[in-house]
Amino acid sequence: MSEVDRSQSGVYQLYSPLPAGKWTRILVLEPGAIGDPIDCSLHVAAFDTQTYDAISYVWGNTGDVRSIHCQGHEVDITANLFQALRQMRHPREPKRIWADALCINQPDLVEKSFHVNMMGDIYAHAQRVVVCLGDDGQNGEFADIAFSVIKDYNRIAAKYLSENVLNSGEWWKPDDGYGLVTATRLQNVVPVFTHPWFERVWVLQEVGLAKNAVLAYGSSTIEFAEAMDFVQAWAKTGSSFPGVYIRSGHISDLFGYIWSSYVKDVENSWFRSSRILRVLFQRPLKSAKLDFLDVLFRARHIQKATDHRDFVYAFLGHPLARSDDGELLVRADYTRSLSELRLWLFSGLSARSLRFLGLVWHRLPDELASGPSWCPQLDARRAWAINGRYEASRGEDLTSVGRLFPRVDGLSLELCLYLIDTIHFRGEVAAREGRNSDKATADAGETGYRIAESMLAERPSIAETYWSLLEESENCHGLTYQDKGFAFASTLLSTMEEEDASSIAHSFADFCQDHCSSIHSYLEEHSWLERWSSRESKQYIPFRQRAASSIQGQRFFTSAKGYCGMGPPLVQPGDLICIIPTVQTPLVIRPAGSKQMTFKVVGSCYVYGMMYGEVLKTPAMDHTSAKKATAVFL
């Protein structure tokens, strides 16, 4: 059925309404040489009766357009899609493909929502998913070299990356060098893995569900599994090629966190021929069971979406997006606002667990004022607060505090919790804009890290201002900690309970000697350095760098009961610290309105001495005991 319709005005329209059921449009791309004009047509079809390739690409700048002929009419498309169609076109035969920008009537929000709800089926049914990175700018020469050196590198890595090496995390290097793999040739690989495609949120589903996946760049193609083999191998070797930086860590995380979780049967996956990926696929199966919350947020640190609703809708094809009866937990609806989607999503998740509350972290007053405060932002990048690193409510479940299960009533969440402490003093935000101002910073990522690292290294170090605050708090009401120096160091690093204490102490001492003379003097005067120097350090911790990563954009605080921690920029004296069953970190909450036990959620926090259920099971002093209560979050 050809997709041409004439409107009442006599102007040809590209789209007519689709029949009821799982129907879409297939793009038939006419043959042509690389420089020929693009000619294509749209045909309505039930997608599960068709054979087609699905394109995965980045839309790019919508103002940068090229013209094609579709249905006999001139149609503008983005430059990126134009390049993708050129890559897909066969010189002699028509190609049947599916491309979202053309196959969906994008201005029709009802049709767009319908397609997004079945997007997973569309990509899962495709004969191939072709990842189109576009032109290399050098008539295909750079792309050809890039894919050639990837294959050369993989052949070398295959000799050394045994199953034991892959599972142990050991590093590898070839005994007799890298042969044809040189730094000059590898420079052609860098643009492949810095391409914006790897940051696009939709690509996780599009590749995750593929039966076969191919990477197209310039005029060359390579199996997507080969490109991922290269990333995994590169991530497990040292800096053998100075000056060559491949984003291997971020991209290997995409496979470990997300792509592998789409697959039930590895024999039907796009990486079935990869020994390396098959081994790595088994690792998540042996760890904690994932749920939809993990899928949504575990790789959020490297994902981008123009429309934040797509941070949810882009995952509706994932198996965990459906309930036990097969129904979608959330349905795509582009007529629903972002705040309505947040409320709908987290209201549904609250019936299973409140773990998502660890993702709440408000940076700006407007975020806190516009409700509901207990619903995380969909671009939250705090996977560490839900991934099992901490266990503040250890041993507790939703019935531990009382008989009330969490209940959503309109915009509010009623629940049971433990009230632990009150925030007493606060320091400055570890971000440049936070200095001499109560305004929260929007710095994130690399920029935020570098600012925090600079503030730790300058004189006086921000660590010294935090230390002064801790001493002031100690003078007012004492501290819970027996070892103030170790507690402070652990707070700056956001340490975990299994970490080696001697390594933490030694790295802190070295940092203070270099950057914090006042703290170092205290440690010397109180024999702290002498006490810890007798214990052997098991590992090296780059204290300044790790602390910068931990504290960036956060605010140091102390509590009335003698604790210290790091929390959201909006933390202020009088805020309360609570622990909630199934939530892995403590939360900072703020009394709201005239009703008692009604709060706004400021955000999750790290408090040394509260991260593993200590205050619930073995309080250090009587005054640290937790208070059970029923509360309402607005």
XYZ file of C-alpha atoms in Angstrom:
634
model
C 0.000 0.000 0.000
C 1.724 3.206 -1.154
C 1.761 5.993 1.413
C 0.450 8.972 -0.575
C -2.584 10.948 0.459
C -4.058 14.138 -0.932
C -5.380 16.683 1.550
C -8.523 18.707 0.872
C -6.364 21.624 -0.220
C -4.936 19.492 -3.029
C -1.410 19.397 -1.580
C 0.141 15.959 -1.413
C 0.697 14.702 2.120
C 3.457 12.251 3.016
C 1.394 10.352 5.591
C -2.090 8.917 5.884
C -3.500 7.243 9.030
C -2.282 3.715 9.738
C -4.705 0.774 10.036
C -5.481 -0.520 13.512
C -3.003 -3.056 14.870
C 0.762 -3.383 14.596
C 1.210 -1.517 11.344
C 4.021 0.790 10.362
C 5.668 2.143 7.237
C 8.598 0.526 5.437
C 10.920 2.787 3.459
C 11.891 1.417 0.068
C 15.210 3.003 -0.913
C 15.853 2.947 -4.641
C 19.330 1.886 -5.881
C 21.972 4.424 -6.790
C 25.623 5.406 -6.656
C 27.051 7.277 -3.654
C 26.573 10.728 -5.204
C 23.168 10.157 -6.831
C 20.055 11.909 -5.500
C 18.133 9.814 -2.975
C 14.795 8.466 -4.186
C 12.501 6.466 -1.920
C 8.887 5.630 -1.105
C 6.890 4.671 1.972
C 4.717 1.553 2.110
C 2.264 0.694 4.861
C 2.716 -2.831 6.190
C 2.361 -5.022 9.248
C 5.997 -4.953 10.357
C 6.106 -8.594 11.492
C 5.308 -9.723 7.931
C 8.205 -7.779 6.392
C 11.936 -8.240 5.864
C 13.875 -5.026 6.467
C 16.968 -3.485 8.021
C 16.508 -0.939 10.824
C 18.754 2.120 11.030
C 20.245 3.300 14.320
C 21.662 6.812 14.053
C 21.817 10.228 15.719
C 19.270 12.749 14.478
C 21.733 15.622 14.887
C 21.051 19.285 14.226
C 17.463 19.577 12.971
C 18.372 22.859 11.285
C 21.000 21.157 9.112
C 18.882 19.500 6.422
C 19.230 17.852 3.007
C 16.566 17.160 0.395
C 15.480 13.740 -0.891
C 12.672 12.575 -3.158
C 10.018 10.570 -1.311
C 6.706 9.613 -2.904
C 7.725 11.822 -5.829
C 7.970 14.907 -3.602
C 10.928 16.817 -2.236
C 11.305 16.170 1.500
C 13.831 17.694 3.921
C 15.604 15.369 6.345
C 18.515 15.913 8.731
C 22.028 15.716 7.331
C 22.741 12.709 9.557
C 19.799 10.722 8.190
C 20.793 11.739 4.670
C 24.264 10.249 5.247
C 22.717 7.121 6.778
C 20.520 6.570 3.722
C 23.547 6.965 1.460
C 25.347 4.335 3.527
C 22.362 1.981 3.363
C 21.649 2.331 -0.346
C 22.539 -0.564 -2.641
C 23.997 0.330 -6.073
C 21.747 -2.075 -8.009
C 18.822 -3.258 -5.876
C 16.086 -1.551 -3.806
C 16.578 -1.765 -0.028
C 13.734 -2.089 2.493
C 14.599 -0.223 5.654
C 13.002 1.281 8.740
C 14.085 4.765 9.861
C 12.139 6.475 12.617
C 12.225 10.030 11.239
C 10.547 8.959 7.972
C 8.529 5.882 8.930
C 6.749 7.672 11.799
C 4.556 10.708 11.314
C 6.519 12.612 13.961
C 4.140 15.599 14.456
C 1.282 13.173 15.241
C 1.898 12.566 18.961
C -0.642 9.742 19.107
C 1.039 7.860 16.266
C 4.478 8.636 17.692
C 3.467 7.215 21.092
C 2.021 4.123 19.392
C 5.281 3.475 17.547
C 7.437 4.040 20.628
C 5.390 1.443 22.530
C 6.195 -1.152 19.859
C 9.680 0.130 18.983
C 11.232 -2.857 20.697
C 9.288 -5.226 18.437
C 10.343 -3.275 15.342
C 14.062 -3.548 16.124
C 13.814 -7.121 17.380
C 12.151 -8.212 14.125
C 14.635 -6.414 11.850
C 16.887 -8.635 9.771
C 19.796 -6.370 10.746
C 20.256 -3.250 12.821
C 22.741 -0.986 11.051
C 24.521 1.555 13.257
C 25.213 4.465 10.908
C 27.987 6.801 12.035
C 27.948 8.789 8.802
C 30.786 10.110 6.658
C 34.402 10.050 7.868
C 35.220 13.239 5.943
C 37.998 11.530 3.985
C 36.102 9.639 1.282
C 36.087 6.512 3.410
C 39.865 6.263 3.858
C 39.902 6.904 7.638
C 37.027 4.500 8.216
C 38.723 1.770 6.237
C 41.922 2.143 8.289
C 39.935 2.281 11.553
C 38.103 -0.985 10.924
C 41.274 -2.638 9.664
C 43.264 -1.801 12.806
C 40.339 -2.882 15.024
C 40.491 -6.325 13.424
C 44.289 -6.453 13.750
C 44.094 -5.537 17.426
C 41.375 -8.128 18.062
C 43.475 -10.902 16.539
C 46.282 -10.100 18.984
C 43.937 -9.770 21.976
C 42.293 -13.122 21.225
C 45.588 -14.892 22.059
C 45.705 -13.423 25.572
C 42.135 -12.771 26.706
C 41.281 -16.163 28.121
C 38.133 -16.755 30.124
C 40.157 -16.555 33.346
C 41.681 -13.198 32.380
C 38.266 -11.804 31.430
C 36.648 -12.918 34.679
C 39.530 -11.879 36.914
C 39.876 -8.378 35.513
C 43.608 -8.910 34.951
C 45.411 -6.669 32.488
C 47.094 -8.115 29.417
C 49.898 -7.190 27.052
C 51.297 -9.144 24.112
C 54.660 -10.802 24.620
C 55.995 -9.856 21.208
C 54.486 -6.406 20.645
C 51.515 -5.150 18.660
C 52.842 -5.646 15.148
C 50.782 -3.671 12.617
C 48.830 -1.941 15.378
C 50.479 1.460 15.782
C 49.525 4.701 17.490
C 49.251 6.403 14.079
C 46.755 3.848 12.778
C 44.845 3.826 16.091
C 44.209 7.568 15.813
C 41.701 6.674 13.082
C 39.764 4.600 15.620
C 39.313 7.448 18.100
C 36.499 9.231 16.150
C 34.508 5.985 16.006
C 34.152 5.732 19.782
C 33.826 9.461 20.440
C 30.875 9.625 18.060
C 27.680 11.058 19.655
C 25.885 7.807 18.775
C 27.354 6.154 21.881
C 25.716 8.809 24.099
C 22.231 8.576 22.598
C 19.729 6.922 24.920
C 17.781 5.166 22.150
C 20.779 3.167 20.923
C 20.681 0.914 23.976
C 17.364 -0.597 22.956
C 18.040 -0.525 19.223
C 21.201 -2.619 19.543
C 20.118 -4.546 22.620
C 17.225 -6.182 20.766
C 19.054 -6.773 17.478
C 19.492 -10.269 16.071
C 22.338 -8.992 13.907
C 24.124 -5.657 14.267
C 26.520 -3.930 11.885
C 28.535 -0.725 12.280
C 28.741 1.495 9.190
C 31.269 4.351 8.969
C 32.280 6.090 5.783
C 32.033 3.468 3.065
C 33.082 0.590 5.369
C 31.191 -1.792 7.640
C 32.180 -4.088 10.469
C 30.253 -6.447 12.707
C 29.188 -4.510 15.773
C 30.438 -7.377 17.958
C 33.957 -6.867 16.548
C 33.867 -3.209 17.560
C 32.745 -4.213 21.063
C 35.461 -6.885 21.274
C 37.967 -4.109 20.613
C 36.475 -1.939 23.373
C 36.556 -4.764 25.918
C 40.140 -5.714 25.022
C 41.308 -2.086 25.135
C 39.700 -1.617 28.555
C 41.847 -4.459 29.909
C 45.240 -3.238 28.729
C 47.462 -0.439 29.939
C 48.421 2.775 28.201
C 50.577 1.053 25.615
C 49.899 3.824 23.095
C 50.505 7.256 24.701
C 48.342 9.954 23.159
C 45.636 7.514 22.031
C 42.527 7.782 24.188
C 39.643 5.392 23.522
C 36.469 5.765 25.607
C 36.594 2.089 26.413
C 35.423 2.263 30.021
C 32.180 4.085 29.265
C 31.344 1.973 26.252
C 32.201 -1.361 27.864
C 29.799 -0.347 30.642
C 27.029 -0.130 28.044
C 27.470 -3.822 27.317
C 27.902 -4.881 30.937
C 25.070 -2.783 32.343
C 22.500 -2.671 29.566
C 23.048 -4.459 26.241
C 23.662 -7.842 27.846
C 20.502 -7.474 29.968
C 18.281 -7.460 26.856
C 19.392 -10.963 25.881
C 17.693 -14.153 27.042
C 19.277 -16.567 24.559
C 22.836 -15.731 23.562
C 22.518 -17.926 20.457
C 19.978 -15.457 19.048
C 21.950 -12.351 19.989
C 24.081 -10.043 17.863
C 27.200 -11.119 19.797
C 26.735 -14.895 19.496
C 29.967 -15.210 17.488
C 32.074 -13.268 20.038
C 33.912 -15.387 22.585
C 34.794 -12.316 24.665
C 31.237 -10.984 24.867
C 29.784 -14.434 25.559
C 32.055 -14.743 28.606
C 31.187 -11.248 29.836
C 27.488 -11.973 29.259
C 27.618 -14.649 31.949
C 28.921 -12.295 34.647
C 25.738 -10.261 35.283
C 23.779 -13.521 35.479
C 25.754 -14.413 38.616
C 25.171 -11.063 40.336
C 22.104 -9.501 41.908
C 18.900 -9.683 39.885
C 18.138 -6.498 37.978
C 14.782 -4.792 37.729
C 13.476 -2.004 35.492
C 14.942 0.673 37.772
C 18.469 -0.644 37.105
C 17.892 -0.673 33.371
C 16.717 2.948 33.447
C 19.516 4.441 35.540
C 22.664 2.287 35.679
C 24.210 3.717 32.493
C 22.652 7.166 32.740
C 26.056 8.843 33.170
C 26.762 8.437 29.457
C 23.288 8.877 28.009
C 21.693 11.940 26.472
C 18.166 12.685 25.345
C 16.746 15.891 23.906
C 13.355 14.993 25.377
C 13.818 13.732 28.942
C 10.721 11.555 28.625
C 12.815 9.400 26.309
C 14.976 8.394 29.284
C 12.015 6.098 30.037
C 10.359 5.556 26.671
C 13.636 4.431 25.081
C 13.602 1.316 27.276
C 10.049 0.096 26.771
C 11.335 -2.727 24.572
C 13.356 -4.176 27.454
C 11.987 -7.449 28.896
C 11.961 -5.895 32.385
C 9.677 -3.090 31.163
C 6.779 -5.541 31.370
C 4.940 -6.945 34.361
C 4.506 -10.672 34.953
C 1.324 -10.649 32.867
C 3.154 -9.104 29.903
C 1.756 -5.579 30.187
C 4.046 -2.550 29.924
C 4.785 -0.969 33.301
C 4.626 2.428 31.581
C 3.215 3.262 28.171
C 4.680 5.946 25.946
C 2.404 8.945 25.740
C 3.879 12.168 24.370
C 0.786 14.096 25.423
C 1.842 13.418 29.038
C 4.130 16.031 30.599
C 7.522 15.206 32.101
C 6.274 15.738 35.673
C 3.234 13.536 34.979
C 5.510 10.784 33.638
C 7.758 10.962 36.709
C 4.768 10.642 39.019
C 3.300 7.769 36.991
C 6.589 5.864 36.806
C 7.671 6.134 40.430
C 4.163 5.637 41.798
C 4.170 2.281 40.019
C 7.662 1.361 41.214
C 6.796 2.274 44.831
C 4.561 -0.786 45.106
C 7.636 -3.013 44.687
C 10.402 -1.071 46.414
C 11.382 2.449 47.461
C 14.960 1.943 46.275
C 14.459 4.677 43.675
C 14.414 7.315 46.442
C 18.210 7.047 46.517
C 18.221 8.753 43.112
C 16.572 11.919 44.450
C 19.113 14.734 44.543
C 17.822 18.253 44.032
C 20.371 20.842 42.903
C 18.182 23.899 42.453
C 15.465 25.465 44.632
C 13.006 25.271 41.738
C 13.457 21.503 41.569
C 12.542 21.174 45.237
C 9.626 23.599 45.043
C 8.013 21.936 42.028
C 6.662 18.625 43.172
C 6.603 15.904 43.850
C 10.013 16.124 45.520
C 10.159 12.353 46.086
C 10.235 11.595 42.349
C 13.806 11.559 40.963
C 14.680 13.573 37.885
C 14.816 11.285 34.857
C 18.364 12.396 34.050
C 19.624 11.426 37.544
C 23.214 10.159 37.383
C 23.561 8.537 40.804
C 23.596 4.830 40.015
C 25.840 4.250 43.055
C 22.824 5.049 45.241
C 20.847 2.064 43.926
C 23.435 -0.497 42.766
C 24.089 -2.247 46.094
C 27.249 -0.346 47.012
C 25.622 0.774 50.255
C 22.940 -0.743 52.477
C 21.777 1.880 54.962
C 18.597 -0.085 55.718
C 20.379 -3.413 56.067
C 18.071 -6.090 57.464
C 14.939 -3.982 57.052
C 12.030 -4.442 54.644
C 8.884 -2.441 53.988
C 7.148 -4.004 57.000
C 9.987 -3.439 59.480
C 9.005 0.061 60.577
C 5.288 -0.496 60.759
C 2.352 -2.135 59.072
C 1.872 0.647 56.528
C 3.039 -0.131 53.025
C 4.005 2.859 50.880
C 0.910 4.537 49.474
C 0.673 7.199 46.793
C -2.169 9.665 47.253
C -2.289 12.221 44.473
C 1.123 13.919 44.502
C 2.174 12.642 47.937
C 3.836 9.460 49.150
C 2.913 8.101 52.594
C 5.443 5.728 54.128
C 7.172 4.555 57.279
C 10.748 5.542 58.109
C 13.396 5.940 60.790
C 14.246 9.488 61.841
C 17.949 9.481 62.673
C 19.433 12.943 63.092
C 19.305 16.675 62.369
C 21.778 18.604 60.210
C 23.606 21.221 62.288
C 26.379 22.864 60.212
C 26.968 22.949 56.474
C 30.001 23.839 54.373
C 30.320 25.236 50.888
C 29.457 23.317 47.750
C 32.397 21.624 46.059
C 31.870 23.627 42.880
C 33.178 27.032 41.871
C 29.747 28.653 41.608
C 28.992 27.537 45.138
C 31.610 29.844 46.640
C 30.260 32.814 48.563
C 26.784 31.908 47.381
C 23.939 29.678 48.391
C 23.109 29.007 44.761
C 23.438 25.403 43.700
C 25.654 24.557 40.798
C 24.688 22.845 37.607
C 28.245 21.646 36.991
C 28.486 17.980 36.206
C 30.756 15.431 34.582
C 34.303 16.286 33.641
C 34.012 20.019 34.349
C 32.601 19.430 37.835
C 35.323 16.920 38.599
C 38.126 19.276 37.577
C 36.672 22.113 39.626
C 36.419 19.896 42.719
C 39.975 18.622 42.217
C 41.227 22.205 41.938
C 39.416 23.192 45.141
C 41.042 20.280 46.969
C 44.518 21.231 45.749
C 44.405 25.005 46.237
C 45.331 26.777 49.489
C 43.422 26.739 51.672
C 42.038 23.438 50.472
C 38.295 22.984 50.642
C 39.106 19.928 52.762
C 40.539 22.276 55.411
C 37.347 24.360 55.478
C 35.344 21.161 55.935
C 37.719 20.044 58.706
C 37.257 23.356 60.530
C 33.511 22.812 60.384
C 33.916 19.325 61.831
C 36.007 20.690 64.706
C 33.428 23.398 65.380
C 30.739 20.731 65.485
C 32.891 18.678 67.877
C 33.244 21.660 70.205
C 29.464 22.174 70.231
C 28.196 18.671 70.937
C 30.980 16.137 70.447
C 31.392 13.527 67.717
C 30.140 9.965 67.411
C 33.429 8.803 65.905
C 36.335 7.443 67.884
C 38.714 8.274 65.033
C 37.811 11.712 63.689
C 40.548 11.715 61.053
C 39.554 8.370 59.569
C 35.853 9.274 59.579
C 36.618 12.526 57.775
C 38.795 10.810 55.166
C 36.141 8.158 54.579
C 33.500 10.851 54.122
C 35.513 12.626 51.440
C 36.008 9.320 49.610
C 32.478 7.932 50.221
C 34.138 4.654 51.205
C 32.577 1.210 51.310
C 32.790 -1.172 54.242
C 34.991 -3.731 52.482
C 37.744 -1.239 51.686
C 41.132 -1.529 53.348
C 41.314 0.938 56.243
C 45.114 1.215 56.133
C 45.055 2.214 52.467
C 42.495 4.929 53.212
C 44.526 6.271 56.133
C 47.854 6.253 54.269
C 46.393 8.018 51.232
C 44.733 10.636 53.461
C 48.000 11.288 55.278
C 49.831 11.800 51.971
C 47.101 14.138 50.729
C 47.194 16.233 53.916
C 50.977 16.485 53.804
C 50.765 17.916 50.284
C 47.654 20.102 50.523
C 46.288 20.469 54.078
C 48.945 21.616 56.524
C 46.472 22.356 59.331
C 44.977 18.865 59.204
C 48.417 17.294 58.923
C 49.535 19.182 62.038
C 46.532 17.816 63.949
C 47.291 14.268 62.811
C 50.912 14.607 63.959
C 50.029 16.160 67.323
C 47.543 13.403 68.124
C 49.880 10.545 67.050
C 47.422 9.614 64.308
C 50.143 9.275 61.703
C 52.252 7.134 63.994
C 49.329 4.867 64.825
C 48.435 4.197 61.198
C 52.003 4.032 59.846
C 52.546 0.700 61.597
C 49.782 -0.896 59.490
C 50.574 -2.059 55.981
C 48.665 -0.503 53.094
C 47.198 -3.039 50.667
C 46.520 -0.716 47.753
C 47.277 2.738 46.441
C 44.412 5.247 46.525
C 44.855 8.508 44.574
C 43.129 10.468 47.325
C 42.703 13.862 45.652
C 41.361 12.437 42.416
C 38.943 10.035 44.058
C 37.742 12.628 46.571
C 37.116 15.072 43.717
C 34.942 12.493 41.979
C 33.078 11.844 45.218
C 32.411 15.394 46.434
C 31.940 17.273 43.155
C 28.794 19.390 43.281
C 27.998 18.246 46.834
C 27.914 19.998 50.197
C 29.655 18.875 53.383
C 27.600 18.872 56.588
C 27.708 17.795 60.221
C 24.835 16.633 62.396
C 23.552 17.267 65.890
C 24.500 13.744 66.958
C 28.084 14.071 65.803
C 28.123 12.623 62.290
C 29.520 14.126 59.086
C 28.513 13.578 55.489
C 28.140 14.844 51.939
C 24.760 15.749 50.502
C 22.887 17.846 47.932
C 23.721 21.549 47.497
C 20.360 22.490 49.044
C 21.174 20.918 52.433
C 20.657 23.416 55.270
C 20.667 23.402 59.095
C 17.448 21.965 60.482
C 17.028 19.390 57.732
C 16.535 15.841 58.999
C 18.367 12.631 58.131
C 16.221 9.531 57.773
C 16.622 5.909 56.725
C 13.872 4.061 54.853
C 13.601 0.296 54.372
C 14.752 -0.816 50.860
C 16.467 2.572 50.262
C 20.230 2.035 50.108
C 21.370 5.477 51.313
C 20.148 7.873 53.997
C 17.927 10.719 52.812
C 17.911 14.400 53.741
C 14.338 15.604 54.225
C 12.909 19.028 55.132
C 9.740 19.792 57.120
C 7.119 21.260 54.771
C 3.833 22.995 55.439
C 1.947 23.219 58.696
C 1.200 19.526 59.120
C 3.488 17.475 61.306
C 5.547 14.694 59.696
C 5.141 16.205 56.229
C 8.385 16.672 54.293
C 10.077 17.581 51.063
C 12.868 15.205 49.997
C 16.089 17.184 49.498
C 18.035 14.148 48.328
C 20.180 11.143 49.137
C 23.416 11.560 51.068
C 26.519 9.796 52.321
C 26.956 9.790 56.123
C 29.908 7.904 57.526
C 28.601 5.474 60.145
C 25.110 5.215 58.639
C 25.733 3.467 55.325
C 25.410 -0.177 56.459
C 22.610 -0.254 58.999
C 24.839 0.693 61.950
C 22.357 3.124 63.515
C 19.480 0.670 63.169
C 21.170 -2.368 64.707
C 24.118 -1.313 66.831
C 23.904 2.376 67.778
C 27.137 3.667 69.262
C 25.377 5.696 71.960
C 21.864 5.971 73.339
C 21.395 9.353 71.691
C 21.916 7.877 68.222
C 18.918 5.536 68.414
C 16.477 5.739 65.517
C 12.881 6.903 65.881
C 10.183 5.038 63.983
C 7.599 7.259 62.336
C 4.971 7.545 59.617
C 5.577 10.425 57.232
C 4.236 12.026 54.083
C 6.542 13.181 51.285
C 5.248 16.000 49.126
